[in-house]
CSV table of C-alpha atoms in Angstrom, one decimal:
chain,number,residue,atom,x,y,z
A,16,MET,CA,-27.3,49.6,-10.6
A,17,ASN,CA,-30.2,51.2,-8.9
A,18,LEU,CA,-32.6,53.7,-10.2
A,19,ASP,CA,-34.6,56.9,-8.2
A,20,PRO,CA,-38.4,56.1,-8.9
A,21,ARG,CA,-38.6,59.7,-10.0
A,22,LEU,CA,-36.4,59.6,-12.4
A,23,VAL,CA,-37.9,56.8,-14.0
A,24,LYS,CA,-41.3,57.8,-14.1
A,25,ARG,CA,-40.2,61.6,-15.4
A,26,SER,CA,-38.1,59.7,-18.1
A,27,ALA,CA,-40.7,57.7,-19.2
A,28,SER,CA,-43.3,60.3,-19.5
A,29,ALA,CA,-40.8,62.2,-21.4
A,30,ALA,CA,-40.3,59.4,-24.0
A,31,GLY,CA,-44.4,58.9,-24.3
A,32,ILE,CA,-43.9,55.2,-23.3
A,33,LYS,CA,-47.2,54.1,-21.4
A,34,PRO,CA,-46.5,51.0,-20.0
A,35,ASN,CA,-49.2,48.3,-20.3
A,36,ILE,CA,-48.1,47.5,-16.5
A,37,THR,CA,-48.0,49.2,-13.9
A,38,SER,CA,-45.3,49.0,-10.1
A,39,THR,CA,-48.8,48.1,-8.2
A,40,ASP,CA,-48.9,45.2,-10.1
A,41,VAL,CA,-46.1,43.6,-10.5
A,42,ALA,CA,-44.5,44.6,-7.2
A,43,PRO,CA,-44.1,41.6,-5.0
A,44,LYS,CA,-47.1,41.0,-2.2
A,45,GLY,CA,-45.7,42.1,1.3
A,46,GLN,CA,-43.3,45.1,-0.6
A,47,SER,CA,-43.8,48.6,-0.9
A,48,ASN,CA,-41.9,51.0,-3.1
A,49,GLU,CA,-40.7,52.6,-0.3
A,50,ASN,CA,-38.6,49.9,1.0
A,51,GLY,CA,-36.9,49.4,-2.5
A,52,PRO,CA,-37.0,49.4,-6.0
A,53,SER,CA,-40.1,48.3,-7.8
A,54,ALA,CA,-40.3,45.5,-9.7
A,55,LEU,CA,-41.3,47.9,-12.7
A,56,GLU,CA,-37.9,50.0,-11.6
A,57,LYS,CA,-36.4,46.0,-12.1
A,58,LEU,CA,-37.5,45.3,-15.2
A,59,LEU,CA,-36.2,49.0,-16.6
A,60,VAL,CA,-33.0,48.3,-15.3
A,61,LEU,CA,-32.5,44.8,-16.8
A,62,GLU,CA,-34.1,46.1,-20.2
A,63,GLY,CA,-31.1,48.3,-19.7
A,64,ASP,CA,-28.2,46.1,-19.0
A,65,VAL,CA,-28.9,43.8,-21.5
A,66,ARG,CA,-28.3,46.2,-24.4
A,67,ALA,CA,-24.8,46.0,-23.2
A,68,VAL,CA,-24.0,42.4,-23.1
A,69,SER,CA,-21.3,41.9,-26.1
A,70,SER,CA,-21.6,38.6,-27.1
A,71,PHE,CA,-23.9,35.5,-27.5
A,72,ASN,CA,-22.4,33.3,-24.2
A,73,ALA,CA,-22.5,36.6,-22.5
A,74,LEU,CA,-26.1,37.0,-23.0
A,75,GLY,CA,-26.9,33.2,-22.3
A,76,TYR,CA,-25.0,34.3,-18.6
A,77,PHE,CA,-27.0,37.4,-18.1
A,78,MET,CA,-30.1,35.5,-18.6
A,79,CYS,CA,-29.4,32.6,-16.6
A,80,ASN,CA,-28.3,35.0,-13.8
A,81,GLU,CA,-29.6,38.4,-13.8
A,82,THR,CA,-33.6,36.8,-14.4
A,83,THR,CA,-33.6,35.8,-10.7
A,84,LYS,CA,-33.3,39.7,-9.5
A,85,LEU,CA,-36.7,40.4,-11.2
A,86,VAL,CA,-38.3,36.7,-10.6
A,87,PRO,CA,-36.9,34.7,-8.1
A,88,ALA,CA,-36.0,31.1,-9.3
A,89,ALA,CA,-33.7,28.5,-7.6
A,90,GLN,CA,-32.6,27.3,-11.1
A,91,VAL,CA,-32.8,28.9,-14.6
A,92,LEU,CA,-31.9,27.6,-17.7
A,93,PHE,CA,-31.4,28.8,-21.0
A,94,PHE,CA,-32.3,26.5,-24.3
A,95,VAL,CA,-31.3,26.8,-28.2
A,96,ALA,CA,-33.2,24.8,-31.2
A,97,GLY,CA,-30.9,21.2,-31.0
A,98,ALA,CA,-30.0,19.1,-34.2
A,99,ARG,CA,-33.1,17.2,-34.6
A,100,LYS,CA,-36.3,19.1,-35.6
A,101,GLY,CA,-38.4,20.0,-32.5
A,102,SER,CA,-35.4,19.3,-29.8
A,103,TRP,CA,-34.1,22.1,-27.9
A,104,ARG,CA,-30.4,22.0,-26.5
A,105,LEU,CA,-29.5,23.3,-23.4
A,106,LYS,CA,-26.6,26.0,-23.6
A,107,ALA,CA,-26.4,28.0,-20.2
A,108,ALA,CA,-28.1,27.7,-16.8
A,109,SER,CA,-27.3,29.9,-13.5
A,110,SER,CA,-24.8,29.3,-11.4
A,111,VAL,CA,-22.9,26.7,-13.7
A,112,THR,CA,-19.7,27.3,-16.0
A,113,THR,CA,-19.8,24.5,-17.8
A,114,ILE,CA,-22.5,22.0,-19.1
A,115,ASP,CA,-21.8,18.2,-18.6
A,116,ARG,CA,-23.7,16.9,-21.2
A,117,ASN,CA,-24.3,13.3,-19.2
A,118,ALA,CA,-25.3,15.3,-16.2
A,119,PRO,CA,-29.1,13.4,-15.3
A,120,MET,CA,-30.8,16.7,-14.8
A,121,VAL,CA,-29.4,18.3,-18.1
A,122,ARG,CA,-30.8,15.3,-20.2
A,123,ASN,CA,-34.2,15.4,-17.9
A,124,ALA,CA,-34.6,19.0,-18.6
A,125,GLU,CA,-33.6,18.7,-22.4
A,126,LYS,CA,-36.4,16.0,-22.9
A,127,LEU,CA,-39.0,18.0,-20.5
A,128,VAL,CA,-38.5,21.4,-23.2
A,129,SER,CA,-38.8,19.8,-25.9
A,130,ASP,CA,-42.0,17.3,-25.2
A,131,LEU,CA,-43.5,20.8,-24.6
A,132,ASN,CA,-45.4,22.1,-28.0
A,133,GLU,CA,-46.2,25.8,-28.6
A,134,PRO,CA,-42.5,27.4,-28.2
A,135,ASN,CA,-44.2,30.7,-29.0
A,136,LYS,CA,-46.2,30.6,-26.1
A,137,LEU,CA,-45.0,31.0,-22.0
A,138,GLN,CA,-46.1,28.0,-20.4
A,139,VAL,CA,-46.6,26.7,-16.5
A,140,VAL,CA,-44.8,23.4,-16.0
A,141,SER,CA,-46.6,21.4,-13.9
A,142,ASP,CA,-45.5,19.7,-11.0
A,143,ALA,CA,-46.6,16.1,-12.4
A,144,LYS,CA,-44.2,16.8,-15.3
A,145,LEU,CA,-41.0,17.9,-13.1
A,146,LYS,CA,-41.7,14.9,-10.3
A,147,VAL,CA,-41.6,12.4,-13.9
A,148,LEU,CA,-38.6,13.7,-15.2
A,149,ASP,CA,-36.8,13.5,-11.3
A,150,LEU,CA,-36.4,17.4,-11.5
A,151,SER,CA,-36.2,18.3,-8.0
A,152,PHE,CA,-38.4,21.7,-7.9
A,153,GLY,CA,-42.1,22.1,-7.7
A,154,HIS,CA,-43.0,24.5,-10.1
A,155,GLY,CA,-41.9,26.1,-13.6
A,156,LEU,CA,-42.1,28.4,-15.9
A,157,LEU,CA,-41.0,28.1,-19.6
A,158,LEU,CA,-40.6,31.6,-21.2
A,159,PRO,CA,-40.4,31.7,-25.2
A,160,LEU,CA,-37.7,33.9,-26.6
A,161,ILE,CA,-38.9,35.2,-29.6
A,162,ALA,CA,-37.3,37.6,-32.3
A,163,PRO,CA,-39.4,40.8,-33.7
A,164,SER,CA,-39.1,38.8,-36.8
A,165,GLY,CA,-41.2,35.9,-35.8
A,166,PRO,CA,-39.2,32.9,-35.4
A,167,VAL,CA,-38.4,31.6,-31.6
A,168,LEU,CA,-34.4,31.7,-30.7
A,169,GLY,CA,-34.7,30.0,-27.3
A,170,ARG,CA,-36.7,29.0,-24.2
A,171,LEU,CA,-35.7,30.2,-21.1
A,172,LEU,CA,-36.8,27.5,-17.8
A,173,LEU,CA,-37.6,29.1,-14.7
A,174,LEU,CA,-37.6,26.5,-11.6
A,175,ARG,CA,-38.1,26.6,-8.2
A,176,ASN,CA,-40.6,25.0,-4.9
A,177,THR,CA,-43.1,28.1,-5.1
A,178,GLU,CA,-45.6,28.6,-7.5
A,179,PHE,CA,-45.4,32.0,-9.9
A,180,SER,CA,-48.1,34.6,-9.0
A,181,GLU,CA,-49.8,36.2,-12.4
A,182,SER,CA,-47.7,39.2,-11.8
A,183,GLU,CA,-44.6,37.4,-12.1
A,184,LYS,CA,-45.9,35.6,-15.3
A,185,VAL,CA,-46.7,39.2,-16.5
A,186,LEU,CA,-43.2,40.4,-15.8
A,187,SER,CA,-41.6,37.3,-17.2
A,188,GLN,CA,-43.3,37.4,-20.4
A,189,ARG,CA,-42.4,41.1,-20.7
A,190,LEU,CA,-38.8,40.6,-20.3
A,191,SER,CA,-38.5,37.4,-22.4
A,192,GLY,CA,-39.7,40.4,-25.3
A,193,ALA,CA,-36.0,42.0,-24.4
A,194,TYR,CA,-34.7,38.9,-24.5
A,195,GLY,CA,-35.5,38.0,-27.9
A,196,HIS,CA,-35.0,41.3,-29.5
A,197,ALA,CA,-31.2,41.1,-28.2
A,198,LEU,CA,-31.0,37.1,-29.6
A,199,ALA,CA,-32.1,38.4,-32.8
A,200,TYR,CA,-29.6,40.9,-33.0
A,201,PHE,CA,-26.9,38.4,-32.2
A,202,ASP,CA,-28.4,35.8,-34.6
A,203,LYS,CA,-28.4,38.3,-37.8
A,204,SER,CA,-24.5,39.0,-37.0
A,205,LEU,CA,-23.9,35.5,-37.3
A,206,ARG,CA,-25.6,35.2,-40.7
A,207,THR,CA,-24.6,38.3,-42.9
A,208,ALA,CA,-25.3,38.5,-46.3
A,209,ARG,CA,-21.8,38.3,-47.7
A,210,PHE,CA,-21.1,35.4,-45.7
A,211,SER,CA,-23.9,33.6,-47.2
A,212,ARG,CA,-22.8,34.8,-50.4
A,213,ASN,CA,-19.2,33.4,-50.1
A,214,LEU,CA,-20.1,30.3,-48.2
A,215,LYS,CA,-19.4,27.5,-50.6
A,216,PHE,CA,-16.3,29.0,-52.2
A,217,CYS,CA,-14.9,29.5,-48.2
A,218,ILE,CA,-16.1,25.5,-47.7
A,219,SER,CA,-14.5,24.5,-51.2
A,220,ALA,CA,-11.5,26.1,-50.7
A,221,CYS,CA,-10.7,25.0,-47.5
A,222,VAL,CA,-11.3,21.6,-48.3
A,223,VAL,CA,-8.9,21.5,-51.2
A,224,LEU,CA,-6.0,23.7,-49.3
A,225,GLY,CA,-6.7,21.5,-45.9
A,226,GLY,CA,-6.3,17.9,-48.4
A,227,LEU,CA,-2.9,19.7,-50.1
A,228,ALA,CA,-2.0,20.1,-46.6
A,229,LEU,CA,-2.4,16.8,-45.6
A,230,MET,CA,0.3,16.1,-48.0
A,231,ILE,CA,3.0,17.9,-47.0
A,232,PRO,CA,6.0,14.8,-45.6
A,233,VAL,CA,6.7,15.6,-42.2
A,234,PRO,CA,9.0,14.0,-39.5
A,235,MET,CA,7.5,10.9,-38.3
A,236,SER,CA,8.2,11.5,-34.5
A,237,VAL,CA,6.8,11.0,-30.5
A,238,LEU,CA,7.1,13.2,-27.4
A,239,ALA,CA,7.9,10.8,-24.2
A,240,PRO,CA,9.2,11.3,-21.1
A,241,ALA,CA,12.7,11.4,-20.4
A,242,GLU,CA,14.9,10.7,-17.6
A,243,ILE,CA,19.0,10.6,-17.0
A,244,VAL,CA,20.1,7.8,-15.3
A,245,ALA,CA,23.2,5.9,-14.3
A,246,ARG,CA,24.8,3.8,-16.6
A,247,ASP,CA,25.2,0.0,-15.4
A,248,PRO,CA,25.1,1.1,-11.8
A,249,TYR,CA,25.8,-1.3,-8.7
A,250,ILE,CA,22.6,-2.2,-7.3
A,251,VAL,CA,23.2,-2.7,-3.3
A,252,THR,CA,21.0,-5.8,-1.9
A,253,ALA,CA,19.8,-7.0,1.4
A,254,PRO,CA,22.7,-9.5,1.9
A,255,MET,CA,20.0,-11.6,4.5
A,256,ASP,CA,16.4,-10.9,5.9
A,257,GLY,CA,16.6,-8.4,8.9
A,258,VAL,CA,15.7,-4.8,9.9
A,259,ILE,CA,17.3,-2.2,8.6
A,260,GLN,CA,18.9,0.1,11.4
A,261,SER,CA,20.8,3.0,9.7
A,262,ILE,CA,22.0,4.3,6.6
A,263,ASP,CA,25.3,6.1,6.6
A,264,ILE,CA,25.1,8.3,4.1
A,265,GLU,CA,22.8,11.0,2.4
A,266,PRO,CA,20.7,10.2,-1.5
A,267,ASN,CA,22.7,11.7,-3.8
A,268,ALA,CA,26.2,12.1,-1.6
A,269,PRO,CA,29.2,10.8,-3.0
A,270,VAL,CA,30.4,7.2,-1.9
A,271,ARG,CA,34.3,5.5,-1.4
A,272,ALA,CA,34.8,2.3,-2.3
A,273,GLY,CA,34.5,0.6,1.0
A,274,SER,CA,32.8,2.9,3.2
A,275,ILE,CA,29.9,1.8,5.1
A,276,VAL,CA,26.5,2.0,3.3
A,277,MET,CA,24.1,0.9,5.6
A,278,ARG,CA,23.5,-1.4,8.7
A,279,PHE,CA,21.0,-4.2,10.2
A,280,ASN,CA,20.0,-4.6,13.3
A,281,ASP,CA,22.3,-6.9,15.1
A,282,THR,CA,20.5,-7.7,18.4
A,283,GLU,CA,19.8,-11.3,17.1
A,284,LEU,CA,23.0,-12.2,15.3
A,285,LEU,CA,24.9,-11.2,18.4
A,286,GLY,CA,23.3,-13.1,20.5
A,287,ARG,CA,23.3,-16.3,18.1
A,288,LEU,CA,27.2,-15.7,18.1
A,289,GLY,CA,27.6,-15.3,21.8
A,290,VAL,CA,25.6,-18.8,21.9
A,291,ALA,CA,27.9,-20.4,19.0
A,292,GLU,CA,31.0,-19.2,21.1
A,293,ARG,CA,29.7,-21.0,24.5
A,294,ASN,CA,28.8,-24.2,22.5
A,295,LEU,CA,32.1,-24.5,20.7
A,296,GLU,CA,34.1,-24.2,23.9
A,297,VAL,CA,31.6,-26.4,25.7
A,298,ALA,CA,32.2,-29.1,22.4
A,299,GLU,CA,36.2,-28.3,22.7
A,300,ALA,CA,36.4,-29.4,26.6
A,301,ARG,CA,34.5,-32.5,25.5
A,302,TYR,CA,36.9,-33.4,22.9
A,303,ARG,CA,39.9,-32.9,25.0
A,304,ARG,CA,37.8,-34.7,28.1
A,305,VAL,CA,37.5,-38.0,25.7
A,306,LEU,CA,41.1,-37.4,24.1
A,307,GLN,CA,42.7,-37.4,27.8
A,308,GLY,CA,40.7,-40.6,28.8
A,309,ALA,CA,41.1,-42.7,25.5
A,310,SER,CA,44.4,-44.3,27.4
A,311,SER,CA,42.6,-46.1,30.0
A,312,SER,CA,39.1,-46.2,29.1
A,313,ALA,CA,37.6,-48.5,25.9
A,314,GLU,CA,34.4,-46.8,26.1
A,315,MET,CA,36.4,-43.0,25.9
A,316,ARG,CA,38.2,-44.4,22.7
A,317,ARG,CA,35.2,-45.3,21.1
A,318,ASP,CA,33.4,-41.7,21.6
A,319,ILE,CA,36.0,-39.6,20.2
A,320,ALA,CA,34.5,-39.5,16.5
A,321,VAL,CA,31.7,-38.2,18.1
A,322,ALA,CA,33.0,-35.6,20.1
A,323,LYS,CA,35.0,-34.7,17.1
A,324,SER,CA,31.9,-33.9,15.0
A,325,GLU,CA,30.2,-32.3,17.5
A,326,LEU,CA,33.3,-30.1,17.8
A,327,GLY,CA,33.1,-29.5,14.0
A,328,VAL,CA,29.4,-28.9,14.0
A,329,ALA,CA,30.1,-26.4,16.6
A,330,GLU,CA,32.9,-24.8,15.1
A,331,ALA,CA,30.6,-24.5,11.3
A,332,GLU,CA,27.7,-22.9,13.6
A,333,ARG,CA,30.2,-20.6,14.9
A,334,ASP,CA,31.8,-19.6,11.6
A,335,GLU,CA,27.8,-19.4,10.0
A,336,ALA,CA,26.9,-16.7,13.1
A,337,LYS,CA,30.3,-14.9,12.5
A,338,ALA,CA,29.5,-14.5,9.0
A,339,ALA,CA,25.9,-13.7,9.5
A,340,PHE,CA,27.3,-10.8,12.1
A,341,GLU,CA,29.6,-9.3,9.9
A,342,ARG,CA,27.1,-9.3,7.0
A,343,SER,CA,24.9,-6.7,9.6
A,344,VAL,CA,27.2,-3.8,7.8
A,345,VAL,CA,27.2,-3.6,4.0
A,346,TYR,CA,30.0,-2.3,2.4
A,347,ALA,CA,30.5,0.3,-0.7
A,348,PRO,CA,31.5,-1.8,-3.8
A,349,SER,CA,33.1,1.1,-5.7
A,350,ASP,CA,32.9,5.0,-5.9
A,351,GLY,CA,30.0,6.6,-7.3
A,352,VAL,CA,26.9,8.6,-5.8
A,353,ALA,CA,24.2,6.7,-3.8
A,354,LEU,CA,21.0,6.6,-5.7
A,355,PHE,CA,18.0,6.2,-3.4
A,356,THR,CA,14.9,7.9,-2.5
A,357,SER,CA,15.1,8.7,1.3
A,358,LYS,CA,16.8,7.4,5.0
A,359,ASP,CA,12.8,7.4,6.1
A,360,ASP,CA,11.5,4.8,3.7
A,361,TRP,CA,14.2,2.4,4.8
A,362,VAL,CA,15.3,2.7,8.1
A,363,GLY,CA,13.2,0.8,10.5
A,364,ARG,CA,11.9,-1.4,7.3
A,365,PRO,CA,12.3,-5.1,6.8
A,366,VAL,CA,13.9,-6.5,4.0
A,367,ALA,CA,14.2,-9.9,2.0
A,368,THR,CA,17.7,-11.0,1.1
A,369,GLY,CA,18.2,-9.8,-2.4
A,370,GLU,CA,15.7,-6.9,-2.2
A,371,GLY,CA,17.4,-4.0,-3.8
A,372,VAL,CA,18.2,-1.0,-1.3
A,373,MET,CA,20.0,2.0,-4.0
A,374,GLU,CA,22.1,2.1,-6.4
A,375,ILE,CA,25.6,3.2,-6.5
A,376,GLY,CA,26.4,4.8,-10.0
A,377,ASP,CA,29.0,6.8,-11.5
A,378,PRO,CA,28.0,10.5,-12.2
A,379,ALA,CA,30.6,10.3,-15.1
A,380,ARG,CA,28.4,7.5,-17.0
A,381,VAL,CA,25.2,8.2,-17.7
A,382,GLU,CA,22.2,7.2,-20.2
A,383,MET,CA,18.5,8.3,-20.7
A,384,ARG,CA,15.9,6.0,-20.0
A,385,ILE,CA,12.5,7.5,-22.2
A,386,ASP,CA,9.2,5.8,-21.6
A,387,VAL,CA,6.9,5.1,-24.8
A,388,SER,CA,3.5,4.4,-24.6
A,389,ILE,CA,2.4,1.6,-26.7
A,390,GLY,CA,0.9,3.5,-29.0
A,391,ASP,CA,3.4,5.2,-30.0
A,392,SER,CA,5.9,2.1,-30.6
A,393,ILE,CA,6.2,2.8,-34.3
A,394,VAL,CA,9.2,4.8,-34.3
A,395,LEU,CA,11.1,2.4,-32.5
A,396,GLN,CA,13.7,1.3,-34.9
A,397,GLU,CA,17.0,0.9,-35.6
A,398,GLY,CA,18.5,4.4,-36.8
A,399,ALA,CA,16.0,6.4,-34.6
A,400,SER,CA,17.2,9.8,-33.7
A,401,VAL,CA,16.2,11.1,-30.5
A,402,ARG,CA,16.3,14.6,-29.1
A,403,VAL,CA,16.3,15.7,-25.5
A,404,PHE,CA,14.7,18.7,-23.6
A,405,LEU,CA,15.6,18.7,-20.4
A,406,HIS,CA,13.0,20.5,-18.0
A,407,ASN,CA,15.6,22.8,-16.1
A,408,ASP,CA,17.1,23.7,-19.3
A,409,PRO,CA,14.6,23.6,-21.8
A,410,LEU,CA,16.5,25.9,-24.4
A,411,LYS,CA,19.9,24.2,-24.6
A,412,PRO,CA,18.6,20.7,-25.8
A,413,PHE,CA,21.0,17.4,-27.1
A,414,ASN,CA,21.0,14.8,-29.1
A,415,ALA,CA,21.3,11.3,-27.7
A,416,GLN,CA,21.8,8.0,-29.7
A,417,TYR,CA,19.2,5.3,-29.8
A,418,GLU,CA,20.7,2.1,-28.3
A,419,ARG,CA,18.1,-0.2,-27.5
A,420,ALA,CA,13.9,-0.9,-26.6
A,421,SER,CA,12.2,-3.3,-24.7
A,422,PHE,CA,10.8,-6.3,-25.8
A,423,ARG,CA,7.6,-5.9,-23.6
A,424,ALA,CA,6.2,-3.3,-22.7
A,425,GLN,CA,6.2,-2.7,-18.9
A,426,GLU,CA,3.9,-0.8,-16.0
A,427,THR,CA,5.3,2.5,-15.1
A,428,ASP,CA,5.1,4.7,-12.0
A,429,GLN,CA,2.2,6.7,-13.9
A,430,ASN,CA,0.5,3.3,-14.2
A,431,THR,CA,0.1,3.2,-17.9
A,432,LEU,CA,1.9,0.6,-19.9
A,433,SER,CA,5.1,1.8,-21.6
A,434,TYR,CA,8.1,0.6,-23.7
A,435,ARG,CA,12.1,1.5,-21.9
A,436,VAL,CA,14.4,2.9,-24.5
A,437,THR,CA,17.4,3.5,-23.7
A,438,ALA,CA,19.9,6.4,-25.5
A,439,LEU,CA,23.0,7.3,-25.0
A,440,PRO,CA,23.8,11.4,-24.9
A,441,GLN,CA,25.6,12.5,-28.0
A,442,ILE,CA,27.2,15.6,-25.7
A,443,SER,CA,30.4,17.3,-25.3
A,444,PRO,CA,33.1,16.2,-22.3
A,445,GLU,CA,32.5,19.8,-21.4
A,446,ASP,CA,29.0,19.8,-21.0
A,447,GLN,CA,28.9,16.2,-19.6
A,448,SER,CA,29.0,17.6,-16.4
A,449,ASP,CA,25.5,19.1,-17.0
A,450,LEU,CA,23.8,16.1,-17.0
A,451,ARG,CA,23.1,15.2,-13.7
A,452,ILE,CA,21.6,12.1,-12.3
A,453,GLY,CA,18.0,12.4,-11.8
A,454,LEU,CA,17.3,15.3,-14.1
A,455,ARG,CA,14.1,14.5,-16.4
A,456,GLY,CA,12.8,16.2,-19.4
A,457,THR,CA,10.7,15.5,-22.6
A,458,ALA,CA,12.9,13.2,-25.6
A,459,ARG,CA,11.6,13.3,-28.9
A,460,ILE,CA,12.1,10.1,-30.8
A,461,SER,CA,11.9,10.7,-35.0
A,462,ASN,CA,12.3,8.0,-37.9
A,463,GLY,CA,11.6,8.5,-41.3
A,464,LYS,CA,8.8,11.1,-42.7
A,465,VAL,CA,5.6,10.3,-43.4
A,466,SER,CA,2.2,12.6,-44.8
A,467,LEU,CA,1.0,15.3,-42.7
A,468,GLY,CA,-2.6,13.6,-42.5
A,469,TYR,CA,-1.0,10.0,-41.8
A,470,TYR,CA,0.6,11.5,-38.6
A,471,LEU,CA,-2.2,13.8,-37.4
A,472,PHE,CA,-5.1,10.7,-38.0
A,473,ARG,CA,-2.7,7.8,-37.4
A,474,SER,CA,-4.0,7.2,-33.1
A,475,PRO,CA,-7.7,8.1,-34.5
A,476,LEU,CA,-7.6,5.9,-36.8
A,477,SER,CA,-5.8,3.4,-34.6
A,478,ALA,CA,-8.4,4.0,-32.0
A,479,ALA,CA,-11.7,3.9,-34.4
A,480,ARG,CA,-10.0,0.3,-35.8
A,481,GLN,CA,-9.8,-1.3,-32.2
A,482,TRP,CA,-13.8,-0.2,-31.7
A,483,LEU,CA,-14.8,-1.2,-35.0
A,484,GLY,CA,-12.6,-4.5,-34.7
A,485,LEU,CA,-11.6,-4.1,-38.3
């Protein structure tokens, strides 16, 4: 908002205002009025704009971010009175939407302002005090925000690396008076006479009604993430140590019994089989030669047993190599749906014998897998009712029958300890097709009724007992 200098002077004269400062007194060095609005004009604009602020929080934001238009500062901090007498609490800061109470700068700034006496006077903060508190600024100016009736409603701290001039101090003091007047308006609106007369009655009524409300019986329930999984799926494991060469099916694709599921790299196995077959041929030839010469040579007759044993060893090695080569191709044991993440996660990856690669489950036989956090395990009892809300259709929940829960908590994919709960969906056969394996949602497990107060404060009380060691 830019004002015409002639209009500003004419309006001030017509209203009979005689300011105690002039534009030449407050204009920064090296800047004339012809190059832009003077400091006095900026002051009048800010005093006019502050009247349009509609809330206390908006006023704090305005003071921290708009003051720099009149008095340049790297950081502007707004403080209000703290709970302890003589302490000041940071309420707002320039270019910041949320105050982190644990930030070192916040704590240091609050200590600095609380240690400065005479809150109703403008004070210049020395470089030494800023360095002691590790504030990375060289100069500070602390403005009191005083209401017309006298009390100090807040303090405004301006920080920068250059010294504040006398004209800037004069401008800041004049602007702090406007800010104090604005703060007084919101202070009065929050403390009306009617609210003061009825405060005790309102507090008493709220306490009584709140106590009665805490006795209302409500179902003891807990919400937990749930997923539809196959019931008793067949786990396809690696039959040997090796590297998976290919997977012949897609994730979530139907599989027929006897169809090829995956293949292992058989280069080494094929070589072992060839060597074993050649060794078998050598052993057979030696055995035949020994048998043929046994009739005429006593030495040959003694080698019959050795040659026969070597032939048996060669046959066993050939059979073992052949069986290993046949195991390099894995077949589906039954009909179902292939359940695994992606081909790229397994192709070319070395696996150990017995390592699970995928599951083959029957899409018509499903169950709910629910992960209940250890803090909510109180509802995991026989007879608990389960209601499931799937993410793909939250307006169509269904019931499930609680079946069992794991004895020990185990780590989930979210790195949290939870009890694994299994529940069977209770739906009609017509809706069974809607429960596709892999769908996720939220399950509500309920068991008995408790008071509303116990339901709300059970977790905080449990945490307090653990912290206090009771």
